[in-house]
Coordinates of C-alpha atoms in Angstrom, one line a residue:
X10 CA 8.1 -8.7 4.6
X11 CA 9.8 -6.2 2.3
X12 CA 13.6 -6.4 2.5
X13 CA 14.7 -3.2 0.7
X14 CA 13.8 0.0 2.6
X15 CA 14.3 2.0 -0.6
X16 CA 11.3 0.6 -2.4
X17 CA 8.6 3.1 -3.3
X18 CA 5.2 2.1 -1.9
X19 CA 2.2 4.1 -2.8
X20 CA -1.4 3.8 -1.8
X21 CA -4.2 4.6 -4.3
X22 CA -6.7 6.6 -2.2
X23 CA -9.8 5.9 -4.4
X24 CA -11.4 2.4 -4.2
X25 CA -11.2 0.3 -7.4
X26 CA -13.3 -2.5 -8.7
X27 CA -11.8 -5.7 -7.3
X28 CA -12.8 -7.7 -10.3
X29 CA -9.9 -6.1 -12.1
X30 CA -6.9 -8.2 -12.7
X31 CA -3.2 -7.5 -13.3
X32 CA -3.4 -5.7 -16.6
X33 CA -6.4 -3.6 -15.6
X34 CA -4.8 -2.5 -12.4
X35 CA -1.6 -1.7 -14.2
X36 CA -3.6 0.4 -16.7
X37 CA -5.2 2.2 -13.8
X38 CA -1.8 2.9 -12.2
X39 CA -0.5 4.3 -15.5
X40 CA -3.6 6.2 -16.7
X41 CA -5.3 7.5 -13.6
X42 CA -2.4 7.6 -11.1
X43 CA 0.4 8.6 -13.5
X44 CA 2.7 5.8 -12.1
X45 CA 5.2 3.6 -14.0
X46 CA 4.3 0.2 -12.6
X47 CA 7.3 -1.3 -14.4
X48 CA 9.7 0.9 -12.4
X49 CA 9.4 -1.4 -9.3
X50 CA 6.9 0.7 -7.4
X51 CA 4.5 -1.2 -5.2
X52 CA 0.9 0.1 -5.6
X53 CA -1.7 -0.7 -3.0
X54 CA -5.4 -0.6 -4.2
X55 CA -8.3 -0.6 -1.8
X56 CA -11.8 -2.1 -2.1
X57 CA -15.0 -0.2 -1.6
X58 CA -15.8 -2.1 1.6
X59 CA -12.3 -1.4 3.0
X60 CA -11.7 -4.9 4.2
X61 CA -9.6 -5.9 1.2
X62 CA -6.5 -4.7 -0.6
X63 CA -4.5 -5.7 -3.6
X64 CA -0.8 -5.0 -4.1
X65 CA 0.6 -4.7 -7.6
X66 CA 4.3 -4.6 -8.6
X67 CA 6.7 -5.6 -11.4
X68 CA 9.4 -8.0 -10.2
X69 CA 11.5 -7.8 -13.4
X70 CA 9.9 -10.9 -15.0
X71 CA 6.2 -10.2 -14.6
X72 CA 3.4 -8.4 -12.8
X73 CA 2.8 -9.7 -9.2
X74 CA -0.5 -9.2 -7.6
X75 CA -1.2 -10.0 -3.9
X76 CA -4.7 -10.0 -2.5
X77 CA -5.6 -9.8 1.2
X78 CA -8.9 -9.9 2.9
X79 CA -9.3 -9.3 6.6
X80 CA -11.6 -11.8 8.4
X81 CA -12.7 -9.2 10.9
X82 CA -12.7 -5.4 10.8
X83 CA -11.4 -3.1 8.1
X84 CA -8.1 -1.7 7.1
X85 CA -7.3 1.9 8.1
X86 CA -7.6 4.0 5.0
X87 CA -7.0 7.7 4.3
X88 CA -9.9 9.9 3.2
X89 CA -11.2 9.0 -0.3
X90 CA -9.9 11.4 -2.9
X91 CA -8.1 11.2 -6.2
X92 CA -4.4 10.5 -6.3
X93 CA -1.9 8.5 -4.3
X94 CA 0.1 8.9 -1.1
X95 CA 3.5 7.5 -0.3
X96 CA 3.9 5.0 2.6
X97 CA 7.1 4.0 4.4
X98 CA 8.0 0.4 4.8
X99 CA 6.9 0.4 8.4
X100 CA 3.6 2.0 7.6
X101 CA 3.0 -0.5 4.8
X102 CA 3.7 -3.4 7.1
X103 CA 1.3 -2.0 9.7
X104 CA -1.4 -1.6 7.1
X105 CA -0.9 -5.1 5.7
X106 CA -1.2 -6.5 9.2
X107 CA -4.5 -4.7 9.7
X108 CA -3.1 -2.1 12.1
X109 CA -3.6 1.6 12.0
X110 CA -0.6 2.6 9.9
X111 CA -1.3 6.3 10.5
X112 CA 0.0 5.9 14.1
X113 CA 3.4 4.6 12.9
X114 CA 6.0 7.4 13.3
X115 CA 9.7 7.4 12.8
X116 CA 11.6 8.0 16.0
X117 CA 14.6 10.3 15.9
X118 CA 18.0 8.6 16.0
X119 CA 20.0 9.6 18.9
X120 CA 23.8 9.4 19.3
X121 CA 24.8 6.6 21.7
X122 CA 26.1 7.7 25.1
X123 CA 29.2 5.6 24.6
X124 CA 30.1 7.6 21.5
X125 CA 30.3 10.9 23.4

């Protein structure tokens, strides 16, 4: 889904009002979360119910907002508190698919046996 692994992906841990649109979420990212939305960061916002999320990012020409609602179940969210937490690309993709992203861990890279 996301091609560049160097993208910054952050998750806002406190639920937001999902009636908010592009500009209000950008203001929340700047004012409450101290993020520069125009730097290319992807910000994930959660709903109160936990079954919906919104992504907000700047693509160079405008704000892009993506909305997803799970038909069954809820997304796996961290404990509700102020602030943000950073996600890896793999954790983000697991979260977006409705999987428990907290179980995604990077495996150590081993030197191939043929190289020894």
